mmCIF file of C-alpha atoms in Angstrom:
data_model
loop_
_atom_site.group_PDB
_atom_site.id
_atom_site.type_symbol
_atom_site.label_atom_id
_atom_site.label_comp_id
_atom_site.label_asym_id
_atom_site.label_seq_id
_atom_site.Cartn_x
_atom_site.Cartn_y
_atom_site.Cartn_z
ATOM 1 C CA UNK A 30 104.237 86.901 75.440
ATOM 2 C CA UNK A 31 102.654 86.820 78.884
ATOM 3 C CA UNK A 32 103.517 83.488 81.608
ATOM 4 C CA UNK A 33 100.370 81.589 82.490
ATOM 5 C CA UNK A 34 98.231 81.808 85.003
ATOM 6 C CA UNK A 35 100.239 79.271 87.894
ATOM 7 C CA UNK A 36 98.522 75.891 88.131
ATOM 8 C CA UNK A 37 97.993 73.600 91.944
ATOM 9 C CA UNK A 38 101.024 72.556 92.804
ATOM 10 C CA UNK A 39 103.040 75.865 91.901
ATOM 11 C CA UNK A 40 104.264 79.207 93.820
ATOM 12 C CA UNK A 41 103.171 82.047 92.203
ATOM 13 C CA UNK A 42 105.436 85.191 92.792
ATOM 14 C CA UNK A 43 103.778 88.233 95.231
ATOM 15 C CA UNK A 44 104.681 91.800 96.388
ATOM 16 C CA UNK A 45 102.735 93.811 98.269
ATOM 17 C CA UNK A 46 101.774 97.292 96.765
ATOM 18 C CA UNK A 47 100.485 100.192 99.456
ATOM 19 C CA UNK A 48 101.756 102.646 101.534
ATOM 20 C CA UNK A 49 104.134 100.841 104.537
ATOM 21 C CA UNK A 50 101.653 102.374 107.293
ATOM 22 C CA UNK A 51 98.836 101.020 105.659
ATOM 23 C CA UNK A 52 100.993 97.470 105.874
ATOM 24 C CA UNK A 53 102.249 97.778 109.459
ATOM 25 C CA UNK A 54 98.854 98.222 110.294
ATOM 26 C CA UNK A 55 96.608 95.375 108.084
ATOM 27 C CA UNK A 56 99.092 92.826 107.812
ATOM 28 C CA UNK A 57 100.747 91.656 111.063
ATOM 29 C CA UNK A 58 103.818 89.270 111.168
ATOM 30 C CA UNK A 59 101.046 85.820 111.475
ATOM 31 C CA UNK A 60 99.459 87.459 107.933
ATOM 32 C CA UNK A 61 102.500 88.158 106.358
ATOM 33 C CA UNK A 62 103.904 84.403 107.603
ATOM 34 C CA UNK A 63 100.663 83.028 106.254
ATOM 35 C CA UNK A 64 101.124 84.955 102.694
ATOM 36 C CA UNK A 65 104.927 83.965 102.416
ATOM 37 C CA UNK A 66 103.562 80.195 102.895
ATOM 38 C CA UNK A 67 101.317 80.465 99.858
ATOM 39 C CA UNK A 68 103.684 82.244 97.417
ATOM 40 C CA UNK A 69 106.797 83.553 96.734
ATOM 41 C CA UNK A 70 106.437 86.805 98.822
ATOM 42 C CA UNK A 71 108.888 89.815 97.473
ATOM 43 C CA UNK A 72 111.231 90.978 100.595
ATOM 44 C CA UNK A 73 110.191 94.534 102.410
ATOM 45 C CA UNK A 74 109.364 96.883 102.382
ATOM 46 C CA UNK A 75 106.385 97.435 100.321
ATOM 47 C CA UNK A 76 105.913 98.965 97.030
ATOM 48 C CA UNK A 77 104.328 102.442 97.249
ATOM 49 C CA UNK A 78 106.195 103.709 94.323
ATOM 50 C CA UNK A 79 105.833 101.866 90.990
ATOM 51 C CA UNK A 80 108.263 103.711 89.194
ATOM 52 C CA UNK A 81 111.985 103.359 90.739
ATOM 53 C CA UNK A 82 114.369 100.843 90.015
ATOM 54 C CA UNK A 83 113.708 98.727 92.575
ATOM 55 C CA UNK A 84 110.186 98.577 91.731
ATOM 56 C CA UNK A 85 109.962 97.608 88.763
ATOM 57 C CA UNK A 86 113.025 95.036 89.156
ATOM 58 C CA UNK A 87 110.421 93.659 91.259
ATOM 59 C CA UNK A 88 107.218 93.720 89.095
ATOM 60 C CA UNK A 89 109.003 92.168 86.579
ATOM 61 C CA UNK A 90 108.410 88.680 88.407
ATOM 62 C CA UNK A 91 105.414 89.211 89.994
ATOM 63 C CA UNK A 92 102.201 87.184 89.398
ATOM 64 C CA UNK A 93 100.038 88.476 91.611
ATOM 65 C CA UNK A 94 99.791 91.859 93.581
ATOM 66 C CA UNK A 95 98.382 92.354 97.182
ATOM 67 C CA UNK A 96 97.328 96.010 97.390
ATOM 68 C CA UNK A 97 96.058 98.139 100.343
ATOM 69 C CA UNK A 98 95.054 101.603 100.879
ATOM 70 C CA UNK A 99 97.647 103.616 98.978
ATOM 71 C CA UNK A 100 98.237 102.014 96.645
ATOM 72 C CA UNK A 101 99.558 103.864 92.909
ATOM 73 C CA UNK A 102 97.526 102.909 90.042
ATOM 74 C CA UNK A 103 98.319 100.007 88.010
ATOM 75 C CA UNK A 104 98.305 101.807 84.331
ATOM 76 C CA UNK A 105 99.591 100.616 81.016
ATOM 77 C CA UNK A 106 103.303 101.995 81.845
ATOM 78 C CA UNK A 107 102.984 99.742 85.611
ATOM 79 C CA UNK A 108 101.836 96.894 83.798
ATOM 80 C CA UNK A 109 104.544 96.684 81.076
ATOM 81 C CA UNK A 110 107.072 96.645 83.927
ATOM 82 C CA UNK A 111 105.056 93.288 85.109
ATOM 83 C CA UNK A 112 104.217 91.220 81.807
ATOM 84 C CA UNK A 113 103.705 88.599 84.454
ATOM 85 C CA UNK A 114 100.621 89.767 86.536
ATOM 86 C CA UNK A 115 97.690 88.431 86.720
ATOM 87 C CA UNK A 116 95.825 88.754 89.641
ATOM 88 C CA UNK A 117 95.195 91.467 92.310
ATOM 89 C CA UNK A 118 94.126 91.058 96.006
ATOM 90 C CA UNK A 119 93.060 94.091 97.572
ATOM 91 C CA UNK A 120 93.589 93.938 101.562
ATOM 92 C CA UNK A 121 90.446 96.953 101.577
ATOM 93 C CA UNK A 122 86.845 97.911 99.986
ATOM 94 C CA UNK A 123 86.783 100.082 96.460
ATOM 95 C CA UNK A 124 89.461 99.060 93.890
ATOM 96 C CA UNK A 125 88.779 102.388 91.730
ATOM 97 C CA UNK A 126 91.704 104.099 92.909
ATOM 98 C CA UNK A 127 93.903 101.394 91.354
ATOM 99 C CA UNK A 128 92.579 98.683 89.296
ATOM 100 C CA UNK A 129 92.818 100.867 85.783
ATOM 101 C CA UNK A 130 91.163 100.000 82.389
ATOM 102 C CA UNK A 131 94.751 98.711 81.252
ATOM 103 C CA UNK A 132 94.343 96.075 83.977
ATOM 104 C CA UNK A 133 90.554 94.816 82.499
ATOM 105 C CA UNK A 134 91.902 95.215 79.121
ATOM 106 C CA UNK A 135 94.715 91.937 80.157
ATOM 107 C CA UNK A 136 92.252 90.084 82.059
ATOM 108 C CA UNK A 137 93.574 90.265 85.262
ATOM 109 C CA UNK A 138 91.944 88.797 87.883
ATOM 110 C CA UNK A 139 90.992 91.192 90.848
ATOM 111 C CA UNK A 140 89.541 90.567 94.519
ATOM 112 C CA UNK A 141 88.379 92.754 96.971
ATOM 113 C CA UNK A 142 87.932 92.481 100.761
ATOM 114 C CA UNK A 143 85.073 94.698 100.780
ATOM 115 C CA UNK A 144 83.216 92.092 102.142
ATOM 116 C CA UNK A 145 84.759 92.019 104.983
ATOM 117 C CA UNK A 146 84.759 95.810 105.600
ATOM 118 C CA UNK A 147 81.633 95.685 105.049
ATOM 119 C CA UNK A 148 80.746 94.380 108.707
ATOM 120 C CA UNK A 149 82.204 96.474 110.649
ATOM 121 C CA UNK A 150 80.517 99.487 108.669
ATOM 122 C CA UNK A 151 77.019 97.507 108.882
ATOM 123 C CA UNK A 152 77.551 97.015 112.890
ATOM 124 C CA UNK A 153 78.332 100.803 113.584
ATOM 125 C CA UNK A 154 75.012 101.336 111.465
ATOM 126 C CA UNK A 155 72.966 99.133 113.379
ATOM 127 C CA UNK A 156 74.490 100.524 116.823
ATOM 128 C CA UNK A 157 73.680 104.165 115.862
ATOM 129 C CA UNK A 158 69.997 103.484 114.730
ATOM 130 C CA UNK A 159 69.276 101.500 118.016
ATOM 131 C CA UNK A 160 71.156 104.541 119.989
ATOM 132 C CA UNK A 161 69.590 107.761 118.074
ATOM 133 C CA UNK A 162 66.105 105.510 118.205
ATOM 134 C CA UNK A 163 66.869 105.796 122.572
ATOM 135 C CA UNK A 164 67.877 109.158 122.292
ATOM 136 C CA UNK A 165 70.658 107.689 123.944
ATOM 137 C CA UNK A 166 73.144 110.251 123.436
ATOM 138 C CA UNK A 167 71.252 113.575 123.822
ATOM 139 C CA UNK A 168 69.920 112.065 126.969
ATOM 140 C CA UNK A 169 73.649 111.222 128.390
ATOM 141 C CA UNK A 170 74.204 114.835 127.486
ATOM 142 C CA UNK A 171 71.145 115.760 129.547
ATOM 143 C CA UNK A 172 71.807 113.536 132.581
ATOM 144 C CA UNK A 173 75.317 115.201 132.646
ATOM 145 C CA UNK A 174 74.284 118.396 133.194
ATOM 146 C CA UNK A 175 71.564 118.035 135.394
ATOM 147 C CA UNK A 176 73.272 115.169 137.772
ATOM 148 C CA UNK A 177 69.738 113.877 138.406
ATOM 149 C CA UNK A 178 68.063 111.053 136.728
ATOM 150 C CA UNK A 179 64.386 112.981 134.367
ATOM 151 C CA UNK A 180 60.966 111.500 135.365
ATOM 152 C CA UNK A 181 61.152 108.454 133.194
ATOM 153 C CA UNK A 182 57.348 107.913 133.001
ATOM 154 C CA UNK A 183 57.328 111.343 131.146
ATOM 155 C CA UNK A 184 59.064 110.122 128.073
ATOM 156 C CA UNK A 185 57.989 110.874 124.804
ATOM 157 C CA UNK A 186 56.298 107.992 122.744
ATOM 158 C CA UNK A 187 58.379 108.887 119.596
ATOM 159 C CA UNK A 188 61.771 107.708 121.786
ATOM 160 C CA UNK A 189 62.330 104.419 121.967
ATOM 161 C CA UNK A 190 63.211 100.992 119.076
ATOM 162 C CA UNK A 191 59.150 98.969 119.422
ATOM 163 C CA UNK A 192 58.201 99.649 115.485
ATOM 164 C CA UNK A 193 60.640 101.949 114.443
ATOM 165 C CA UNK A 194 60.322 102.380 110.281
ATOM 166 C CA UNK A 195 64.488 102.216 109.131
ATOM 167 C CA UNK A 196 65.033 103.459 105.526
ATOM 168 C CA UNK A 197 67.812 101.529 104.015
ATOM 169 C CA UNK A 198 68.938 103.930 100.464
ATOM 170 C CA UNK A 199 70.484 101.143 98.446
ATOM 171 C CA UNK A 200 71.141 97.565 99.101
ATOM 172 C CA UNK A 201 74.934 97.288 98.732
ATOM 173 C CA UNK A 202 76.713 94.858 100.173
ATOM 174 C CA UNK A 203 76.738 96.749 103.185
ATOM 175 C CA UNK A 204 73.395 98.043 103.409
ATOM 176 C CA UNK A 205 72.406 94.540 102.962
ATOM 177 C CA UNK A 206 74.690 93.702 106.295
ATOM 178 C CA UNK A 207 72.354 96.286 107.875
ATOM 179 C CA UNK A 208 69.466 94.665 106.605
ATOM 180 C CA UNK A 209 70.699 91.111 108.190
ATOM 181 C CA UNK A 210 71.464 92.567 111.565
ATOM 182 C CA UNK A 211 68.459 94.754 111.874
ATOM 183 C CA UNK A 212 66.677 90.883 111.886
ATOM 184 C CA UNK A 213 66.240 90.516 115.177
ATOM 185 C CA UNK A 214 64.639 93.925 116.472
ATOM 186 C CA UNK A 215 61.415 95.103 116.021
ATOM 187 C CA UNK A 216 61.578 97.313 113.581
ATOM 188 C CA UNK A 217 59.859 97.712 110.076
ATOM 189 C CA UNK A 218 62.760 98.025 107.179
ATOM 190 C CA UNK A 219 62.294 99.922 104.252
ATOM 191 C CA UNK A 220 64.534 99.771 101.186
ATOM 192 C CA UNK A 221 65.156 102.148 97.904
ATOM 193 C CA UNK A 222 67.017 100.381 95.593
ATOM 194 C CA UNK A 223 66.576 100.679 91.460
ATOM 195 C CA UNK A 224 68.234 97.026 90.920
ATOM 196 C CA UNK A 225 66.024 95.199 93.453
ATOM 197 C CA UNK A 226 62.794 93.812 92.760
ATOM 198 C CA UNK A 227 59.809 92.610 94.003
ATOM 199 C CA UNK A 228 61.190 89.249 94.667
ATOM 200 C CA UNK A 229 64.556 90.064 95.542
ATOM 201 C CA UNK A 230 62.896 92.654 98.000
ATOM 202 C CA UNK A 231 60.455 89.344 99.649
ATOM 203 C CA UNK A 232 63.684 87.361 99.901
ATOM 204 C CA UNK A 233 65.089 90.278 101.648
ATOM 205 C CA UNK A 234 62.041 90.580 104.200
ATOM 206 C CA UNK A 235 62.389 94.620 103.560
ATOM 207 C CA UNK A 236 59.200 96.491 102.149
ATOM 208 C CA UNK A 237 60.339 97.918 98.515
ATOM 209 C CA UNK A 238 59.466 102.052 98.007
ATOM 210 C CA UNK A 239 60.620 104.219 96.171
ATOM 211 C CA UNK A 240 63.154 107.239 96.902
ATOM 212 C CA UNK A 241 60.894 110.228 97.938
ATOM 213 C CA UNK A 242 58.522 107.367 100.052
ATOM 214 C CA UNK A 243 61.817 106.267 101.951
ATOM 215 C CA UNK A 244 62.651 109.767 103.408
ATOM 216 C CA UNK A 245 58.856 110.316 103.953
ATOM 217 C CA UNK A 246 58.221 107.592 106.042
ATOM 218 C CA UNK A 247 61.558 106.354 107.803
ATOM 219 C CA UNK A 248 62.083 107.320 111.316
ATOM 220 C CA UNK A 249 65.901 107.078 110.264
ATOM 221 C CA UNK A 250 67.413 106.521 107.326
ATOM 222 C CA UNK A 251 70.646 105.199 106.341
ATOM 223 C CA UNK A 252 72.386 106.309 103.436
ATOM 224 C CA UNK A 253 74.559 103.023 101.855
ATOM 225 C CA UNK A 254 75.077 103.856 97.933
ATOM 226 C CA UNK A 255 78.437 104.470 96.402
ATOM 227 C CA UNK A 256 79.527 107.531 95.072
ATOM 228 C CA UNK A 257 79.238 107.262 91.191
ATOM 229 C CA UNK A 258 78.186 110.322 89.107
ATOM 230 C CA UNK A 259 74.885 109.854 89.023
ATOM 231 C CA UNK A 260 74.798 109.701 93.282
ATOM 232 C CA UNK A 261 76.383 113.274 93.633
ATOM 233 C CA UNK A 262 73.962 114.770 95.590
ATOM 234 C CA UNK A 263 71.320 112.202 95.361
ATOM 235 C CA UNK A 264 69.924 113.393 98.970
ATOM 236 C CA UNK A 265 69.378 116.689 98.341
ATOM 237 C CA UNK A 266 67.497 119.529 99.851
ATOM 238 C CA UNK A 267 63.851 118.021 98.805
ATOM 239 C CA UNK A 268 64.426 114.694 100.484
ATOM 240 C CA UNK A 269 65.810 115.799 103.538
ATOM 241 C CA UNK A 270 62.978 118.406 104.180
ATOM 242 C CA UNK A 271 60.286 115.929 103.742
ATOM 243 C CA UNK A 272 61.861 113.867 106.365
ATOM 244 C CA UNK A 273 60.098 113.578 109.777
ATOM 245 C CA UNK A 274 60.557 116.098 112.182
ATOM 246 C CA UNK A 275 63.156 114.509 114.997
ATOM 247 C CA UNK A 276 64.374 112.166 111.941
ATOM 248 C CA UNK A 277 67.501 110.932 111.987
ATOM 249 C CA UNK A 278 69.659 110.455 108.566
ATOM 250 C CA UNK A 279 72.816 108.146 108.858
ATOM 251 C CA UNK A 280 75.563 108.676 106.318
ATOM 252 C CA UNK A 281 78.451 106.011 106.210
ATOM 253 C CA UNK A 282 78.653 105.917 102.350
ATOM 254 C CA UNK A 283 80.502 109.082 101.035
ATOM 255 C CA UNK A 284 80.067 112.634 102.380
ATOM 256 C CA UNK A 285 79.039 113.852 98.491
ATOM 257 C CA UNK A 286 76.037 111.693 98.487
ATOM 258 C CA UNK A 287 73.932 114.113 100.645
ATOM 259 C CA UNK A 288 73.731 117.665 99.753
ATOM 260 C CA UNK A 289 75.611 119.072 103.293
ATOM 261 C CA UNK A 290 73.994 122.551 102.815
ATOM 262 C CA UNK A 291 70.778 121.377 102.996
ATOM 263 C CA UNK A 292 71.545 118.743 105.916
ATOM 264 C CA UNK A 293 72.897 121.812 107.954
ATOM 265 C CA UNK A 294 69.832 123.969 107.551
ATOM 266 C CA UNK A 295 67.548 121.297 108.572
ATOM 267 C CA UNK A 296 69.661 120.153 111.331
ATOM 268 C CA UNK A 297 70.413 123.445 112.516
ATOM 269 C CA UNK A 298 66.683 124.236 112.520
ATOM 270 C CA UNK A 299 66.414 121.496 114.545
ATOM 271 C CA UNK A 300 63.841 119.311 112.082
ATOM 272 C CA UNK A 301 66.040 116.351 112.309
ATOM 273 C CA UNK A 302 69.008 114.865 113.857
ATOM 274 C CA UNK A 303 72.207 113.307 111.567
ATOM 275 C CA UNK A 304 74.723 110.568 112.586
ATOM 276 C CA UNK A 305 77.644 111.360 110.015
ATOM 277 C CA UNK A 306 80.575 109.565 109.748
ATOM 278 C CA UNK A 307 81.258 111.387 106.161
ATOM 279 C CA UNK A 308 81.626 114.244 105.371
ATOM 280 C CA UNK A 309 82.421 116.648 102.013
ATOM 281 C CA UNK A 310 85.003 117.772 102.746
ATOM 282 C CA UNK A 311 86.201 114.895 104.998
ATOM 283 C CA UNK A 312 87.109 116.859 107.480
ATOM 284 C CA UNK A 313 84.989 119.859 107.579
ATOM 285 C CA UNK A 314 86.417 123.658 108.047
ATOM 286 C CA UNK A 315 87.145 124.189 111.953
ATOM 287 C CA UNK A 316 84.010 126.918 111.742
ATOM 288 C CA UNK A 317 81.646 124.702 110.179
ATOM 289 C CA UNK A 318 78.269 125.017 112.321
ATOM 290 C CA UNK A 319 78.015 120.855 112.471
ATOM 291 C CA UNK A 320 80.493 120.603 114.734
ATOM 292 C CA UNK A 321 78.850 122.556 117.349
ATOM 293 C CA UNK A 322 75.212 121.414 116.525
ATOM 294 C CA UNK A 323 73.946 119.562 118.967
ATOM 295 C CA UNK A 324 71.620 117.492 116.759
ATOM 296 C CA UNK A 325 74.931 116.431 115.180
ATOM 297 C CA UNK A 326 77.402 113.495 115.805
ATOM 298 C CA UNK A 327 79.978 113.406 114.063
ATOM 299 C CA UNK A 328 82.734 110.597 113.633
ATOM 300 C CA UNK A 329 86.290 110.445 112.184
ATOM 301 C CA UNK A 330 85.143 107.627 109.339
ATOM 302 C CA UNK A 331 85.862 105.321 112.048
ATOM 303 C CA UNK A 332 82.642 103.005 110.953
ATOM 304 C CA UNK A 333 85.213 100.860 108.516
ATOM 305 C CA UNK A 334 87.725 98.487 110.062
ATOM 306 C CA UNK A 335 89.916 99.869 112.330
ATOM 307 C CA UNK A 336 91.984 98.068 115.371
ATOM 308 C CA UNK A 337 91.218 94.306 115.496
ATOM 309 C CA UNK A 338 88.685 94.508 112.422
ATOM 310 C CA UNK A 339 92.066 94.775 110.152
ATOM 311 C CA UNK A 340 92.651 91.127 110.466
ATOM 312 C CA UNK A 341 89.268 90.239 108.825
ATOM 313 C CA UNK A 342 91.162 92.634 105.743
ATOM 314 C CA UNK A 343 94.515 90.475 106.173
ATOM 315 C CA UNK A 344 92.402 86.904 106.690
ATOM 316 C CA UNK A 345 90.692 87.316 103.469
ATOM 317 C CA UNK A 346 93.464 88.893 101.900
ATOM 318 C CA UNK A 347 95.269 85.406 102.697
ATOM 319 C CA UNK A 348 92.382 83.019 101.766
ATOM 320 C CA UNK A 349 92.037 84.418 98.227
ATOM 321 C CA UNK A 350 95.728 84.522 97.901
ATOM 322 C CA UNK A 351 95.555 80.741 98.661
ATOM 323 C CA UNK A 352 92.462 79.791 96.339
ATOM 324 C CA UNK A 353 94.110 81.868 93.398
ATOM 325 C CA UNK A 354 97.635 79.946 93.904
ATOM 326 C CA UNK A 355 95.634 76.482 93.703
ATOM 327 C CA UNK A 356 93.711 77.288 90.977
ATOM 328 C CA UNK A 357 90.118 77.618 92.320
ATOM 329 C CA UNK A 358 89.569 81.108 91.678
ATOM 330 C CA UNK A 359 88.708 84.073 94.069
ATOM 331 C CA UNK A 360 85.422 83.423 96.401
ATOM 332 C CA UNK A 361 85.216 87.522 96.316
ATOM 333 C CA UNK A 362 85.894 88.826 92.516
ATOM 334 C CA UNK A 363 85.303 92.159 91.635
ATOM 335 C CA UNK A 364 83.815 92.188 87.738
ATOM 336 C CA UNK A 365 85.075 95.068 85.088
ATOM 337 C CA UNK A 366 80.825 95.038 84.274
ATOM 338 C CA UNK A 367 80.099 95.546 87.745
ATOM 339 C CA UNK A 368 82.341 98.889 88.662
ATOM 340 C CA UNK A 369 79.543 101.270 87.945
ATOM 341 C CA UNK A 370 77.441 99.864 91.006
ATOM 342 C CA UNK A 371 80.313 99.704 93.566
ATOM 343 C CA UNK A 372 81.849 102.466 95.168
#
């Protein structure tokens, strides 16, 4: 028979389950202070193998796990080594790569920091559609070469931010960052997304259209959905021809979302530009024509928190700790009914 969930007034017992660079890197001596203050926090290093002695010596006290990037799944043969656990605190976005059926199936509780990845992805979105909308890059490139500044009054009409149309493809959490920051400039915001309504769409202040109308019309368009099976591929070769020509399509989701064949001819062909900080594969083959396209940028998944941005992981990470431990439950839950939307 399983322990209770730990009422207010009592330490529930921790570890933390990811790979040690992953831990060096999110959680810094203050977080790891400020954990150890709200629980009984199992010594280091971290567990990134759930099967060796030491392991499961430790998952057999364990109430709640903190897991990062790296994490080994948490199957039926993890969790009978911790009859204890009940709770899981992720320190990053997705939980698919460890949060298993077996886990659902006992009812433990699980909380993501996605949330709080989710800025830092939303604010390199927002940066690139105000920079590609410039031409801001292409023209440093320019300027470069030629060491003297173009005949400004000469610019095209189609550069510049003054009524840009911005497709937003789904309105995850954080393609509905985007939405928020994109507030304040003067553009018009489009959104495809099969679980938003009418209403939902007002409350939003984004104009509602459907999937081929979004890649018709937007000047750019940014590609937010998760990869799920029926996503594979969702941009493929039809969409991204009927873009505009000069277009620019933003991926930050997952590189498998757009079909990269079809990307490369158009961009190659020079129809439209991409900002890609995916890939399939993640790193592409040293000959692949991308990198040397100069419609092209390309970005080491870099828009996720990196640097400074991992505290916002480790704050959370430490908040929902603290809630769980005193009983009020996790202000960011992830729900078993909810996986097939998130990424």
């Amino acid at each position: 028979m399983t322990e209770p969930t730990p009422g207010p007034g009592s330490r529930p017992r921790a570890a933390l389950a990811m790979s040690p660079d992953v831990a060096s890197a999110v959680l810094d001596p203050e977080s790891l202070a400020a954990l150890a203050a709200l629980c009984d926090l199992a010594p280091l290093p971290v567990l990134d193998d759930l099967t060796t002695p030491r392991a499961r010596a430790v998952l057999a006290d364990v109430d709640l796990l903190v897991t990062g990037w790296g994490c080994p799944p948490l199957d039926e043969d993890v969790l009978r080594s911790a009859p204890r656990l009940r709770a899981v605190v992720h320190t990053a976005g997705s939980v698919r790569g460890h949060v298993t059926d077996a886990c659902w199936d006992r009812g433990v509780e699980v909380s993501s920091a996605a949330a709080a990845n989710a800025l830092p992805v939303a604010e390199y979105t927002l940066a690139m559609i105000l920079l590609t909308g410039k031409r801001a890059l292409e023209s440093a490139r320019d300027y470069r070469a030629a060491r003297t500044r173009p005949d400004w009054l000469r610019t095209p009409r189609s550069v510049g931010n003054h009524r840009r149309t911005v497709g937003i493809l789904s309105a995850s959490l954080i393609g509905r960052r985007v939405i928020d920051l994109l507030r304040p400039h003067d553009v018009d915001v489009l959104l495809h997304d099969p679980y938003v309504d009418d209403t939902e769409a007002k409350e939003l202040g984004v104009e509602l259209v459907g999937l081929a109308e979004l890649f018709r019309r937007g000047d750019t368009v940014s590609v937010h959905t998760p990869l799920l099976p029926g996503t594979r591929g969702l941009v493929g070769r039809t969409l991204i021809d009927s873009m505009r020509p000069d277009a620019v399509l933003i991926n930050t989701a997952r590189g498998a979302v757009v079909d990269q064949d079809a990307l490369t001819d158009a961009a190659l062909a020079g129809r439209i530009r991409a900002v890609l900080d995916v890939t399939d594969p993640e790193v592409l083959p040293p000959d692949h024509p991308l990198w040397s396209c100069d419609n092209v940028l390309l970005t080491p998944h870099l828009a996720g928190s990196q640097g400074n941005e991992w505290r916002r992981l480790a704050d959370l990470a430490v908040a929902e700790t603290g809630r769980w431990a005193s009983g009020e439950g996790f202000l960011h839950p992830v729900r078993r009914e909810r996986l097939a939307f998130l990424a």
